[in-house]
PDB file of C-alpha atoms in Angstrom:
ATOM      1  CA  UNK A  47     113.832 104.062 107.217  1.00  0.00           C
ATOM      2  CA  UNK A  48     111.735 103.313 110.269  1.00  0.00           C
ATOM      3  CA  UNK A  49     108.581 104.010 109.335  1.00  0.00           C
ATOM      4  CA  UNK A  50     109.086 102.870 105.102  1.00  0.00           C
ATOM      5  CA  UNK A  51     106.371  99.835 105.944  1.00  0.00           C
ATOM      6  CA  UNK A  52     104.896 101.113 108.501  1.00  0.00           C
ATOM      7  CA  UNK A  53     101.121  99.002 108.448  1.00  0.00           C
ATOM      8  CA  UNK A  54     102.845  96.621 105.852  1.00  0.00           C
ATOM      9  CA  UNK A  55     102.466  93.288 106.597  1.00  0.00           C
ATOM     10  CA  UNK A  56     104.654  90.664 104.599  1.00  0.00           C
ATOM     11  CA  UNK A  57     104.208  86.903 104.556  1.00  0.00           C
ATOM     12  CA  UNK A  58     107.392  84.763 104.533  1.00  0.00           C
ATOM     13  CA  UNK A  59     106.519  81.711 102.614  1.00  0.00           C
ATOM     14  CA  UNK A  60     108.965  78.970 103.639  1.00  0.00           C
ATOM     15  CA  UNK A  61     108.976  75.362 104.805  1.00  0.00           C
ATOM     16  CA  UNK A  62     111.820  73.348 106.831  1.00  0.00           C
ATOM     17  CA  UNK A  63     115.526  73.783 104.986  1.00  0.00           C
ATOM     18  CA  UNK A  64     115.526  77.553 104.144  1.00  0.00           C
ATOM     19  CA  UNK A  65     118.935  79.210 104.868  1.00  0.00           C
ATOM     20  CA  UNK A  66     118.662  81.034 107.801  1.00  0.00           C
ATOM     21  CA  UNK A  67     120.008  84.419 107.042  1.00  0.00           C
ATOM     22  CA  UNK A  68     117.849  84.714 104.001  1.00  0.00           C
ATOM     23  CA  UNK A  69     114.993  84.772 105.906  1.00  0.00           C
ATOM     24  CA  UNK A  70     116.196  86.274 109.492  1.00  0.00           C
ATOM     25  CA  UNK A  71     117.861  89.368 107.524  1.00  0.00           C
ATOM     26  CA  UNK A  72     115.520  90.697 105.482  1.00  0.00           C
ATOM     27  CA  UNK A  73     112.607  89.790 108.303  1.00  0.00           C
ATOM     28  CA  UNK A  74     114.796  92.069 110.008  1.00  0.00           C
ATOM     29  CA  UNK A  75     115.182  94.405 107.714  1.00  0.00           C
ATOM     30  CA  UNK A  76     111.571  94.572 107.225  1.00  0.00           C
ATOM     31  CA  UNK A  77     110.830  94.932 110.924  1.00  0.00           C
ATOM     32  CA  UNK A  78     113.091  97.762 111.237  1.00  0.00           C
ATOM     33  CA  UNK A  79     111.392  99.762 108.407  1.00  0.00           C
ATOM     34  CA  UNK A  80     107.810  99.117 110.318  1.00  0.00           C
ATOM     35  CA  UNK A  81     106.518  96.008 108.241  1.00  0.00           C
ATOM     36  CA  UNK A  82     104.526  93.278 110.316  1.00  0.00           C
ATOM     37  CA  UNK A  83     106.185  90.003 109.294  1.00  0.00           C
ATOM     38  CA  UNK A  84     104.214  86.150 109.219  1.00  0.00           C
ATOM     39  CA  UNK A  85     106.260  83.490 108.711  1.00  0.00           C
ATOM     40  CA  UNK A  86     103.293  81.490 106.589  1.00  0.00           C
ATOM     41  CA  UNK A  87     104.508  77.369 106.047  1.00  0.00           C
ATOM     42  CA  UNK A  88     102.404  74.237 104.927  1.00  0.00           C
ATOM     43  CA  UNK A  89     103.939  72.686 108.193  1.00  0.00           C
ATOM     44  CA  UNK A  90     101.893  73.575 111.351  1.00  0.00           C
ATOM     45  CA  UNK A  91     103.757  74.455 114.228  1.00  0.00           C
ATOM     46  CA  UNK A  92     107.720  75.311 113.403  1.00  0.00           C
ATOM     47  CA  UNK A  93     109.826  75.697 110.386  1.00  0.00           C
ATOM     48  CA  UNK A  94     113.571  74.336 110.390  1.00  0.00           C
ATOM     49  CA  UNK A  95     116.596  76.435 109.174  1.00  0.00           C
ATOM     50  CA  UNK A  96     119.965  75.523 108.147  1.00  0.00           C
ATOM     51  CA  UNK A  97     123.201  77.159 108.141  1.00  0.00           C
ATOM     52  CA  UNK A  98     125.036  75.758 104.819  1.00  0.00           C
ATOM     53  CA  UNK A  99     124.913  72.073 104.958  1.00  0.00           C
ATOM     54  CA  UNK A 100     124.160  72.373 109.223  1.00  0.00           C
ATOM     55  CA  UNK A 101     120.428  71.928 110.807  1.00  0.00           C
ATOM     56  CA  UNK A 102     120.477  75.108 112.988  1.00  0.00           C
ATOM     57  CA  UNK A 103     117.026  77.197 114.413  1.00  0.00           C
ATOM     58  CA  UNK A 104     113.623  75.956 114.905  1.00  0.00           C
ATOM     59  CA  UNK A 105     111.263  79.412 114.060  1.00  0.00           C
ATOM     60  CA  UNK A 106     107.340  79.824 114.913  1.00  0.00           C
ATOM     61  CA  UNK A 107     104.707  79.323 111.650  1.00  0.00           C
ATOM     62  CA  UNK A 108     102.696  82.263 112.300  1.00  0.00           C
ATOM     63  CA  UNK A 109     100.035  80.870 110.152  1.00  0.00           C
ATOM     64  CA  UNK A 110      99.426  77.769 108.742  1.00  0.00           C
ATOM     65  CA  UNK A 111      99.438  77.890 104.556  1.00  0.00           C
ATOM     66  CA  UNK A 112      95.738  76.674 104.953  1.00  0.00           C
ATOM     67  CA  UNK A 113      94.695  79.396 106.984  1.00  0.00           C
ATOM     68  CA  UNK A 114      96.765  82.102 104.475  1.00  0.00           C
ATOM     69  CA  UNK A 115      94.985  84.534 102.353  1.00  0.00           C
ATOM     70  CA  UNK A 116      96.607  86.816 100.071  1.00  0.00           C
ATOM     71  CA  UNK A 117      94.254  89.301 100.737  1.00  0.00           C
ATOM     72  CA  UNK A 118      95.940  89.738 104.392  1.00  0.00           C
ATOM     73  CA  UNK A 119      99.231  90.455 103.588  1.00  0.00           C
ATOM     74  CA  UNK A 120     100.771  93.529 101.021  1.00  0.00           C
ATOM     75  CA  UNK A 121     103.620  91.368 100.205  1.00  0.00           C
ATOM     76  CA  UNK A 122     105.338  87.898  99.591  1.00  0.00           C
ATOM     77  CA  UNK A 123     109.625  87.234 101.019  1.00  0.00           C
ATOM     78  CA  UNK A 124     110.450  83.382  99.581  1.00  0.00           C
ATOM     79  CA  UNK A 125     113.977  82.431 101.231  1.00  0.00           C
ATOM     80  CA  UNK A 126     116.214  80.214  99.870  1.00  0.00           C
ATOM     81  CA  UNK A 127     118.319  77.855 100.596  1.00  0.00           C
ATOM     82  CA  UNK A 128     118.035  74.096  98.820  1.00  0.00           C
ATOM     83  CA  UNK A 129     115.817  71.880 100.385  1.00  0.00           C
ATOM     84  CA  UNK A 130     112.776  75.004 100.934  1.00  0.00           C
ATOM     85  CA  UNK A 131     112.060  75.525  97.912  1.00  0.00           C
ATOM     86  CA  UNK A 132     112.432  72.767  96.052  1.00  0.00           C
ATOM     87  CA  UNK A 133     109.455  71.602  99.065  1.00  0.00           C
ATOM     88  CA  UNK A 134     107.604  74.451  98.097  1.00  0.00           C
ATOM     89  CA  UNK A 135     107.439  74.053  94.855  1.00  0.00           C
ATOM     90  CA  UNK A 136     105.713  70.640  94.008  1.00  0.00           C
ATOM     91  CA  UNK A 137     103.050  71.793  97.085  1.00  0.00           C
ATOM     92  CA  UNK A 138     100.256  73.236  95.187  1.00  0.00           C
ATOM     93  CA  UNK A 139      98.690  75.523  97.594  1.00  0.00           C
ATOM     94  CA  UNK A 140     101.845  77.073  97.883  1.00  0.00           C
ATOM     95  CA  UNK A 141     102.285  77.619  93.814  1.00  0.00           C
ATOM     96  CA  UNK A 142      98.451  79.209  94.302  1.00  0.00           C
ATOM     97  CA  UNK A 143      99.632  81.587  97.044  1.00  0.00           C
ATOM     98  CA  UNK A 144     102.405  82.418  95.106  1.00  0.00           C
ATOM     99  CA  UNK A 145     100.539  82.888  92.141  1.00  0.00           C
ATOM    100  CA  UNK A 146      97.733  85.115  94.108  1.00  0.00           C
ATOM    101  CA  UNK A 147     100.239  87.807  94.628  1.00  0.00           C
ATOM    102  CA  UNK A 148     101.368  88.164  91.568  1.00  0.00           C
ATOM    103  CA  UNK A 149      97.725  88.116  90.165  1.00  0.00           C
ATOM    104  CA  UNK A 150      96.973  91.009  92.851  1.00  0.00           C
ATOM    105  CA  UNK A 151      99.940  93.033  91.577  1.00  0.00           C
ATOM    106  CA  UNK A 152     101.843  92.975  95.197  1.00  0.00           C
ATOM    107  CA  UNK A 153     105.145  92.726  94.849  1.00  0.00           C
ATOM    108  CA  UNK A 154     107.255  89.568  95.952  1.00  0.00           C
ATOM    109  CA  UNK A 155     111.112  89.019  96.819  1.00  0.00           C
ATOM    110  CA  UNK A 156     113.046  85.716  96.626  1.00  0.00           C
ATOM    111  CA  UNK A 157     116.563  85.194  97.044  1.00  0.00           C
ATOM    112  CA  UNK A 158     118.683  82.088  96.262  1.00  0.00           C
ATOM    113  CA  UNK A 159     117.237  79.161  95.397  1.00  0.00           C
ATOM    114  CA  UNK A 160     113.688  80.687  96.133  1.00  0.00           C
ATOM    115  CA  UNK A 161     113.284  81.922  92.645  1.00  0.00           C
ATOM    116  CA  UNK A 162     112.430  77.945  91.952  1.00  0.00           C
ATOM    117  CA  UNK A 163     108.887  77.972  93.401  1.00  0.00           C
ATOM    118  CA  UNK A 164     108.156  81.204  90.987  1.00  0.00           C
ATOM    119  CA  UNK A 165     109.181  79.160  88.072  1.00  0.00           C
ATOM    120  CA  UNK A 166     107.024  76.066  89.184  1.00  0.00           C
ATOM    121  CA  UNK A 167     104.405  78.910  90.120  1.00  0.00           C
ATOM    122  CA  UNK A 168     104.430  80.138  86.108  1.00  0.00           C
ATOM    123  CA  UNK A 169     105.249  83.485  86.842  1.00  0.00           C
ATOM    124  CA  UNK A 170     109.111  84.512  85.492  1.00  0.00           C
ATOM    125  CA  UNK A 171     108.613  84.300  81.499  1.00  0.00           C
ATOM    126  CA  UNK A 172     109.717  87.656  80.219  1.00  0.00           C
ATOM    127  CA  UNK A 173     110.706  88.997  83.911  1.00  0.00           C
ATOM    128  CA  UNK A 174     114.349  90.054  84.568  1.00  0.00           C
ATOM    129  CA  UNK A 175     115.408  87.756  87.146  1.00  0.00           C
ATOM    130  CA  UNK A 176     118.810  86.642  89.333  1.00  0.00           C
ATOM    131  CA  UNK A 177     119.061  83.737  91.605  1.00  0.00           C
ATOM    132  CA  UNK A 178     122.284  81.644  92.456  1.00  0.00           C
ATOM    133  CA  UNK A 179     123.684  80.332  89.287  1.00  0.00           C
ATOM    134  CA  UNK A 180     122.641  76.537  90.124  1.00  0.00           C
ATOM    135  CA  UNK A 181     119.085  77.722  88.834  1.00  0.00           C
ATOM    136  CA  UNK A 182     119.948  80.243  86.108  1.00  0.00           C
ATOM    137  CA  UNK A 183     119.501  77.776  83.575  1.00  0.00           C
ATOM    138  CA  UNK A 184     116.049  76.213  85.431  1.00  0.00           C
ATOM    139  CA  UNK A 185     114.972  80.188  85.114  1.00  0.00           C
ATOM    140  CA  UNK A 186     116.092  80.739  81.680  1.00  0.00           C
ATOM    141  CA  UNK A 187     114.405  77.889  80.415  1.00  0.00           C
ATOM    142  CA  UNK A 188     111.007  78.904  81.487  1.00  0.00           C
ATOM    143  CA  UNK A 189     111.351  82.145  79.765  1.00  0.00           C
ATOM    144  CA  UNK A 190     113.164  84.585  82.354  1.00  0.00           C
ATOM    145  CA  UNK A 191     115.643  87.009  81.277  1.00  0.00           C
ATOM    146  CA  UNK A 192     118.803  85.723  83.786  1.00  0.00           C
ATOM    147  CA  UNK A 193     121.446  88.321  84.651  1.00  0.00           C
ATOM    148  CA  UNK A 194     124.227  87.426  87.380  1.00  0.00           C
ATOM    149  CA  UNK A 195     123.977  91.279  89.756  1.00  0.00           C
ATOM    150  CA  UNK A 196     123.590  91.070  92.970  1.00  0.00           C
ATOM    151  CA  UNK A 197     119.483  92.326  92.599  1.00  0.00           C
ATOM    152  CA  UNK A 198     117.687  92.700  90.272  1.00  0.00           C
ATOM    153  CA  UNK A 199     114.091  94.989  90.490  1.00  0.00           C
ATOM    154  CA  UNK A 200     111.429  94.218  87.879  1.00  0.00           C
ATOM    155  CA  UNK A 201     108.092  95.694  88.355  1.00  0.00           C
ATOM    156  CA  UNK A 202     107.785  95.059  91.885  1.00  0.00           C
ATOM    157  CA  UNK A 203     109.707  91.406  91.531  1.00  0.00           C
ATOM    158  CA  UNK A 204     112.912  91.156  93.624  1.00  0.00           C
ATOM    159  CA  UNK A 205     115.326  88.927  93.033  1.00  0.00           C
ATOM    160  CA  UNK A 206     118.990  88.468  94.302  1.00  0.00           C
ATOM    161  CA  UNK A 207     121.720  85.613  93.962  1.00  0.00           C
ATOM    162  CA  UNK A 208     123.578  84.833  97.504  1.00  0.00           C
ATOM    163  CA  UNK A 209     123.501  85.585 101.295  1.00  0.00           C
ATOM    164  CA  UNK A 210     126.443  87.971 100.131  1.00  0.00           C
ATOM    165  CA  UNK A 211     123.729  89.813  98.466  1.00  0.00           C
ATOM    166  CA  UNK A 212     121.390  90.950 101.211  1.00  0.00           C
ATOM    167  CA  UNK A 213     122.479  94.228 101.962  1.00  0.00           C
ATOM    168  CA  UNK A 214     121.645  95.388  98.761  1.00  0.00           C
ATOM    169  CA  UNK A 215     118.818  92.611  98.360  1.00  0.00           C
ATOM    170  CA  UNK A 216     117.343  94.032 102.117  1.00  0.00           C
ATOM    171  CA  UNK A 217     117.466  97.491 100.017  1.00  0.00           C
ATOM    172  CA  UNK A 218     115.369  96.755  97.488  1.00  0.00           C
ATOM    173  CA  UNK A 219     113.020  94.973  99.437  1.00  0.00           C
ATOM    174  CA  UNK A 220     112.093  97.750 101.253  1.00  0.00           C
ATOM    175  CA  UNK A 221     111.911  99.940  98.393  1.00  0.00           C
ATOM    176  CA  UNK A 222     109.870  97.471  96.422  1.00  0.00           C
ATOM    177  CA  UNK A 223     107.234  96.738  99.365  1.00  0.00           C
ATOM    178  CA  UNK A 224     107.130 100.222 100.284  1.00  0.00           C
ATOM    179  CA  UNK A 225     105.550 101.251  96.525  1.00  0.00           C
ATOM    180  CA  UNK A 226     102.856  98.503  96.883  1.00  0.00           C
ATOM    181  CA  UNK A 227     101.166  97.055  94.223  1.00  0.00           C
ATOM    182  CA  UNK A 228     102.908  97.429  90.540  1.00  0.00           C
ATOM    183  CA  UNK A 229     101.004  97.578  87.426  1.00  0.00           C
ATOM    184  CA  UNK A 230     103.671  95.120  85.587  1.00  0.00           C
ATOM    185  CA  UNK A 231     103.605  92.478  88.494  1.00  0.00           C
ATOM    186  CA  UNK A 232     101.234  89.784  87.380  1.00  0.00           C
ATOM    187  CA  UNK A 233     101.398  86.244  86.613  1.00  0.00           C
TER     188      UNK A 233
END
C-alpha cells in the first residue's frame, strides 16, 4: 500500500469547522499510500478543526482557493463536520473547484456532512451516495440515490456516513484515487 499514490497529489478542500479526524485520517491514509496532500481553503493562512462540539487544531492552507487549479491536483478529499461545509457551500469558487473535478473525470471523496457542498455544487443527481443521515434527505432531494453503508463507491465518487466509517472510507479512497480519472465521474 505504500506506493498505491505514489505521484498523486490530492487537494483537501476545507475551511474552519471540519471535524478533525475526517480530514487528519484519510490525509494520513493518503500519505502512507504515497499521495502528496494540499490542504486548499478560501481562508489564507490556517484552517480551524473541531473535535465534536470542541475548537481543537489550527492546520497550514497549503494553497489559497484563489491560487487552486484543478489541473494540479489528480484528486478532491471534502471533510466534514458541520460548520465546513455548510461554509463551503454558498462560496462559489469553491462550488467551481468542486465542479472542475468532476467535469475532468477525477475522482472525489467526502465524508459526513461534506457531501453538502456536492449537492450545492450540482453534481449527486443519479449518483449513489451516503453521508450522515442529517443530510440524506438534503441529498435525496437533489436527485441522489441515498443508502445508509458505511461507503459507498460510484464511478470514482466516494462517499461515507461517520468518523466510525473511515477505515473502510480510508479504503476506498485509496482505491478510488489510485484508478484516476473515471469515465462516469462528471458533473
Amino acid at each position: 500500500m505504500a506506493d498505491e499514490l505514489r505521484d498523486r497529489k490530492v487537494a483537501i478542500l476545507t475551511t474552519d469547522g471540519f471535524e478533525e479526524i475526517e480530514l487528519t485520517s484519510p490525509r494520513d491514509a493518503i500519505q502512507m499510500a504515497g499521495g502528496i496532500t494540499d490542504i486548499v481553503s478560501p481562508n489564507q493562512d490556517i484552517v480551524r478543526a473541531k473535535k465534536g462540539n470542541d475548537w481543537s487544531l489550527d492546520f497550514d492552507v497549503d494553497v489559497p482557493l484563489d491560487r487552486a487549479s484543478v489541473d494540479d491536483y489528480d484528486a478532491l478529499l471534502i471533510p466534514g463536520g458541520v460548520i465546513n461545509p455548510d461554509k463551503l457551500r454558498v462560496n462559489g469558487q469553491a462550488l467551481d473547484f468542486v465542479r472542475a473535478f468532476f467535469n475532468a473525470g477525477k475522482p472525489v471523496a467526502a465524508i459526513c456532512h461534506g457531501p453538502q457542498v456536492l449537492i450545492d455544487a450540482e453534481v449527486v443527481e443519479g449518483r449513489k451516495m451516503t453521508s450522515v443521515k442529517n443530510i440524506s434527505k438534503d441529498l435525496i432531494n437533489a436527485g441522489a440515490l441515498w443508502e445508509d453503508s458505511p461507503v459507498v463507491v460510484d464511478q470514482g465518487l466516494v462517499t461515507s456516513r461517520t468518523p466510525d466509517d473511515l477505515p473502510d472510507f480510508n479504503e476506498k479512497v485509496i482505491e478510488e484515487f489510485a484508478e484516476g480519472k473515471h469515465a462516469g465521474q462528471h458533473a
